[in-house]
Tab-separated table of C-alpha atoms in Angstrom:
chain	number	residue	atom	x	y	z
A	1032	MET	CA	-36.959	-0.100	136.791
A	1033	LYS	CA	-37.726	2.862	135.050
A	1034	LEU	CA	-35.933	4.777	132.831
A	1035	ARG	CA	-33.894	7.964	134.066
A	1036	ASP	CA	-31.964	9.456	131.207
A	1037	CYS	CA	-32.171	7.057	128.650
A	1038	ASP	CA	-33.024	7.942	124.718
A	1039	SER	CA	-31.481	5.673	122.683
A	1040	CYS	CA	-31.387	1.973	122.087
A	1041	LEU	CA	-31.415	-1.143	119.972
A	1042	VAL	CA	-34.140	-3.447	119.795
A	1043	TYR	CA	-33.279	-7.454	118.598
A	1044	GLY	CA	-35.404	-9.326	116.428
A	1045	THR	CA	-37.147	-12.699	117.188
A	1046	ASP	CA	-33.956	-14.469	116.445
A	1047	ASN	CA	-32.109	-12.725	119.163
A	1048	ARG	CA	-29.900	-10.867	116.278
A	1049	PRO	CA	-29.526	-6.778	116.293
A	1050	LEU	CA	-32.947	-5.571	113.967
A	1051	ALA	CA	-32.568	-1.687	114.331
A	1052	ARG	CA	-31.726	1.471	116.182
A	1053	ALA	CA	-34.310	3.481	118.204
A	1054	ARG	CA	-34.665	6.314	119.896
A	1055	VAL	CA	-36.225	5.858	123.293
A	1056	ALA	CA	-39.101	9.286	124.052
A	1057	VAL	CA	-40.671	8.131	127.787
A	1058	THR	CA	-43.759	9.911	127.703
A	1059	PRO	CA	-45.434	11.797	131.000
A	1060	ASN	CA	-47.418	8.864	131.795
A	1061	GLY	CA	-44.258	6.503	132.150
A	1062	GLY	CA	-44.725	4.965	129.125
A	1063	VAL	CA	-42.171	3.785	126.696
A	1064	GLN	CA	-41.955	4.377	122.911
A	1065	LEU	CA	-39.774	3.658	120.279
A	1066	PHE	CA	-39.001	5.618	116.970
A	1067	PHE	CA	-37.370	4.009	113.907
A	1068	GLY	CA	-35.320	6.295	111.666
A	1069	ASN	CA	-35.011	2.394	109.611
A	1070	PHE	CA	-37.800	2.072	106.911
A	1071	LYS	CA	-37.313	-1.794	106.368
A	1072	LEU	CA	-39.977	-2.044	109.280
A	1073	TYR	CA	-43.334	-3.633	109.254
A	1074	SER	CA	-46.497	-3.631	111.428
A	1075	ALA	CA	-45.922	-6.415	114.603
A	1076	ARG	CA	-46.751	-7.189	118.056
A	1077	PHE	CA	-43.961	-9.374	119.557
A	1078	LYS	CA	-41.339	-9.401	122.252
A	1079	THR	CA	-37.861	-9.328	122.517
A	1080	PHE	CA	-35.263	-7.858	124.750
A	1081	VAL	CA	-34.122	-4.447	123.876
A	1082	ASP	CA	-30.480	-2.486	125.111
A	1083	PHE	CA	-31.542	1.162	126.805
A	1084	TYR	CA	-28.723	3.682	126.650
A	1085	ASP	CA	-29.565	4.674	130.161
A	1086	THR	CA	-26.280	7.446	130.926
A	1087	GLN	CA	-27.243	7.452	134.804
A	1088	GLN	CA	-27.629	3.503	134.320
A	1089	GLY	CA	-25.250	2.231	132.117
A	1090	LEU	CA	-26.776	-0.699	129.654
A	1091	ILE	CA	-30.018	-1.640	130.426
A	1092	ARG	CA	-31.239	-5.429	128.612
A	1093	CYS	CA	-35.543	-5.725	128.807
A	1094	TYR	CA	-37.533	-8.076	127.732
A	1095	CYS	CA	-40.040	-6.181	126.064
A	1096	GLU	CA	-42.840	-6.404	124.169
A	1097	LEU	CA	-42.954	-3.982	121.220
A	1098	VAL	CA	-46.616	-2.754	118.921
A	1099	VAL	CA	-44.950	-1.190	115.667
A	1100	GLN	CA	-47.120	0.690	113.604
A	1101	ARG	CA	-46.333	3.454	111.133
A	1102	ASN	CA	-45.391	6.881	112.984
A	1103	THR	CA	-48.215	8.895	113.523
A	1104	TYR	CA	-45.966	12.416	114.176
A	1105	PRO	CA	-44.504	15.263	112.163
A	1106	ASN	CA	-41.463	13.473	112.723
A	1107	LYS	CA	-42.589	10.314	110.960
A	1108	VAL	CA	-40.804	11.860	107.879
A	1109	VAL	CA	-37.360	10.679	109.310
A	1110	GLU	CA	-38.621	8.161	111.483
A	1111	PRO	CA	-41.292	6.332	110.151
A	1112	TRP	CA	-42.057	3.774	112.887
A	1113	MET	CA	-42.601	3.768	115.512
A	1114	ALA	CA	-43.551	1.277	118.765
A	1115	ASP	CA	-45.081	1.000	121.873
A	1116	CYS	CA	-42.594	-0.294	123.918
A	1117	GLU	CA	-43.484	-2.340	127.309
A	1118	LEU	CA	-41.153	-3.685	130.306
A	1119	ILE	CA	-42.259	-6.841	130.713
A	1120	GLU	CA	-38.912	-7.762	133.080
A	1121	VAL	CA	-35.310	-6.338	133.609
A	1122	TYR	CA	-33.072	-9.110	132.180
A	1123	ASP	CA	-29.530	-7.264	133.458
A	1124	VAL	CA	-28.062	-4.494	134.206
A	1125	PHE	CA	-24.781	-3.016	132.937
A	1126	GLN	CA	-23.649	0.011	135.016
A	1127	ARG	CA	-21.019	1.910	133.920
A	1128	GLN	CA	-18.175	2.229	136.741
A	1129	GLN	CA	-18.612	-1.832	136.508
A	1130	ASP	CA	-18.162	-1.807	132.198
A	1131	LEU	CA	-17.861	-5.560	130.527
A	1132	ARG	CA	-14.426	-5.895	129.243
A	1133	VAL	CA	-13.172	-7.396	126.483
A	1134	LYS	CA	-10.307	-9.099	125.260
A	1135	THR	CA	-9.153	-7.818	121.019
A	1136	HIS	CA	-6.016	-7.492	119.266
A	1137	ILE	CA	-7.162	-4.591	117.620
A	1138	GLY	CA	-4.204	-2.768	115.368
A	1139	ALA	CA	-5.037	1.175	115.941
A	1140	ASP	CA	-3.549	4.354	113.880
A	1141	CYS	CA	-3.575	7.010	117.434
A	1142	ARG	CA	-3.422	11.157	116.774
A	1143	MET	CA	-2.033	13.124	119.612
A	1144	GLU	CA	-3.180	16.984	120.055
A	1145	ASP	CA	0.050	18.257	119.133
A	1146	GLY	CA	-0.252	16.416	115.667
A	1147	GLN	CA	2.037	13.691	116.198
A	1148	PHE	CA	0.575	10.213	115.023
A	1149	PHE	CA	1.729	6.446	116.716
A	1150	VAL	CA	0.218	2.964	115.755
A	1151	ALA	CA	-0.916	0.786	118.888
A	1152	THR	CA	-2.605	-2.902	119.969
A	1153	ILE	CA	-5.761	-2.562	121.661
A	1154	ARG	CA	-5.473	-5.706	124.164
A	1155	ASN	CA	-8.583	-5.378	125.848
A	1156	ILE	CA	-11.955	-2.347	125.279
A	1157	SER	CA	-15.283	-0.863	127.057
A	1158	ALA	CA	-17.368	0.956	127.392
A	1159	GLY	CA	-15.143	2.748	129.580
A	1160	GLY	CA	-12.030	2.823	127.866
A	1161	LEU	CA	-9.315	0.576	126.479
A	1162	TYR	CA	-6.299	-0.965	127.340
A	1163	MET	CA	-3.568	-0.842	124.577
A	1164	VAL	CA	-0.053	-1.910	123.521
A	1165	THR	CA	2.249	0.778	122.114
A	1166	SER	CA	5.981	1.500	121.524
A	1167	GLN	CA	4.879	5.110	122.156
A	1168	VAL	CA	6.019	6.817	125.080
A	1169	LEU	CA	3.355	8.712	126.676
A	1170	LYS	CA	2.453	10.864	130.387
A	1171	VAL	CA	-0.530	10.066	132.327
A	1172	GLY	CA	-2.966	12.973	130.850
A	1173	ASP	CA	-2.599	12.873	127.613
A	1174	VAL	CA	-4.871	13.099	125.289
A	1175	PHE	CA	-5.198	9.952	121.572
A	1176	SER	CA	-8.175	10.286	118.564
A	1177	PHE	CA	-7.960	7.073	116.629
A	1178	ARG	CA	-11.037	5.590	114.414
A	1179	TYR	CA	-12.539	2.053	114.215
A	1180	ARG	CA	-15.770	0.499	112.232
A	1181	PHE	CA	-17.204	-1.874	115.255
A	1182	ASP	CA	-19.758	-3.318	112.651
A	1183	GLY	CA	-19.831	-1.437	110.413
A	1184	GLU	CA	-20.218	1.398	112.268
A	1185	LEU	CA	-16.990	4.361	111.660
A	1186	CYS	CA	-16.370	5.850	114.972
A	1187	GLN	CA	-14.291	8.377	115.540
A	1188	LEU	CA	-12.467	7.850	119.724
A	1189	LYS	CA	-10.925	9.821	121.595
A	1190	ALA	CA	-8.924	8.849	124.987
A	1191	LYS	CA	-7.256	10.014	128.074
A	1192	THR	CA	-3.796	7.986	129.900
A	1193	LEU	CA	-4.837	7.217	133.117
A	1194	ARG	CA	-1.609	4.353	134.431
A	1195	VAL	CA	1.132	3.266	132.746
A	1196	SER	CA	2.933	-0.098	132.849
A	1197	PRO	CA	5.397	-2.762	131.312
A	1198	GLY	CA	3.835	-3.966	127.531
A	1199	GLY	CA	5.910	-7.048	127.049
A	1200	GLY	CA	7.901	-6.686	123.975
A	1201	GLY	CA	9.377	-3.645	124.454
A	1202	GLY	CA	6.551	-1.501	124.760
A	1203	PHE	CA	4.071	0.769	127.338
A	1204	GLY	CA	1.335	-0.205	128.288
A	1205	TYR	CA	-1.402	2.336	128.757
A	1206	GLY	CA	-4.813	2.297	130.603
A	1207	CYS	CA	-7.119	4.858	129.012
A	1208	LYS	CA	-10.512	6.542	129.763
A	1209	PHE	CA	-12.564	7.394	127.136
A	1210	VAL	CA	-13.489	11.007	127.153
A	1211	GLY	CA	-16.545	13.038	125.402
A	1212	LEU	CA	-17.882	9.604	124.077
A	1213	SER	CA	-20.761	10.198	122.513
A	1214	LYS	CA	-24.096	8.533	122.220
A	1215	ASP	CA	-24.051	6.713	118.922
A	1216	ALA	CA	-20.419	6.003	120.002
A	1217	GLU	CA	-21.033	4.203	123.327
A	1218	ALA	CA	-23.809	2.470	121.872
A	1219	ALA	CA	-21.664	1.046	119.433
A	1220	VAL	CA	-18.515	0.304	121.534
A	1221	ARG	CA	-21.054	-1.537	123.833
A	1222	LYS	CA	-22.283	-3.462	120.845
A	1223	PHE	CA	-19.431	-4.496	120.240
A	1224	VAL	CA	-17.992	-5.449	123.410
A	1225	PHE	CA	-21.774	-7.641	124.172
A	1226	ALA	CA	-20.841	-9.244	120.544
A	1227	LYS	CA	-17.640	-10.435	121.335
A	1228	GLN	CA	-18.692	-11.673	125.090
A	1229	ARG	CA	-21.655	-13.939	123.723
A	1230	GLU	CA	-18.798	-15.807	120.727
A	1231	LYS	CA	-17.135	-16.163	123.997
A	1232	SER	CA	-20.160	-17.566	126.031
A	1233	ARG	CA	-21.051	-19.547	123.109
A	1234	ARG	CA	-17.439	-21.487	122.446
A	1235	MET	CA	-17.834	-21.678	126.316
């Protein structure tokens, strides 16, 4: 499998914990290079998992061999480390239209486009959207925004309501999709979702 439209990824350490985010560049001959803004890396050669965020294909988890070294390109001031990345095996692909969804209980202070505020509880979330319950009356097509800190990273998110259902307890349930989601925000949401899924798998 080749990367089609990918400019960011998440690299895991040999302990399977997130190590660093990186910018992805595909060379003319099809090679993959990663550029890190993290100053705390060191020269090394190792094999690990990398989550590539491809806008056409979704999240591609690959087992890769990385050769990390000092960046020799002009961008070394802001990206001091780089790595040649060999994709050994595609471990899994989570297509955008089949985004993994996890149950949550997240309180969100939401703001509509007209400035009106309301409080909601997000019951499940994926990189494509969310389902929330609130006492606020919304219509299909209403757009709202909220902030949430995913694993320490504060993200500004905007969503549009697609469907309405009884939410229980006198409230309303709304299925929503994200709109105008930045790549950084999408990466943060995906990382959050996969972390929750791993927690669930360990408990089972």
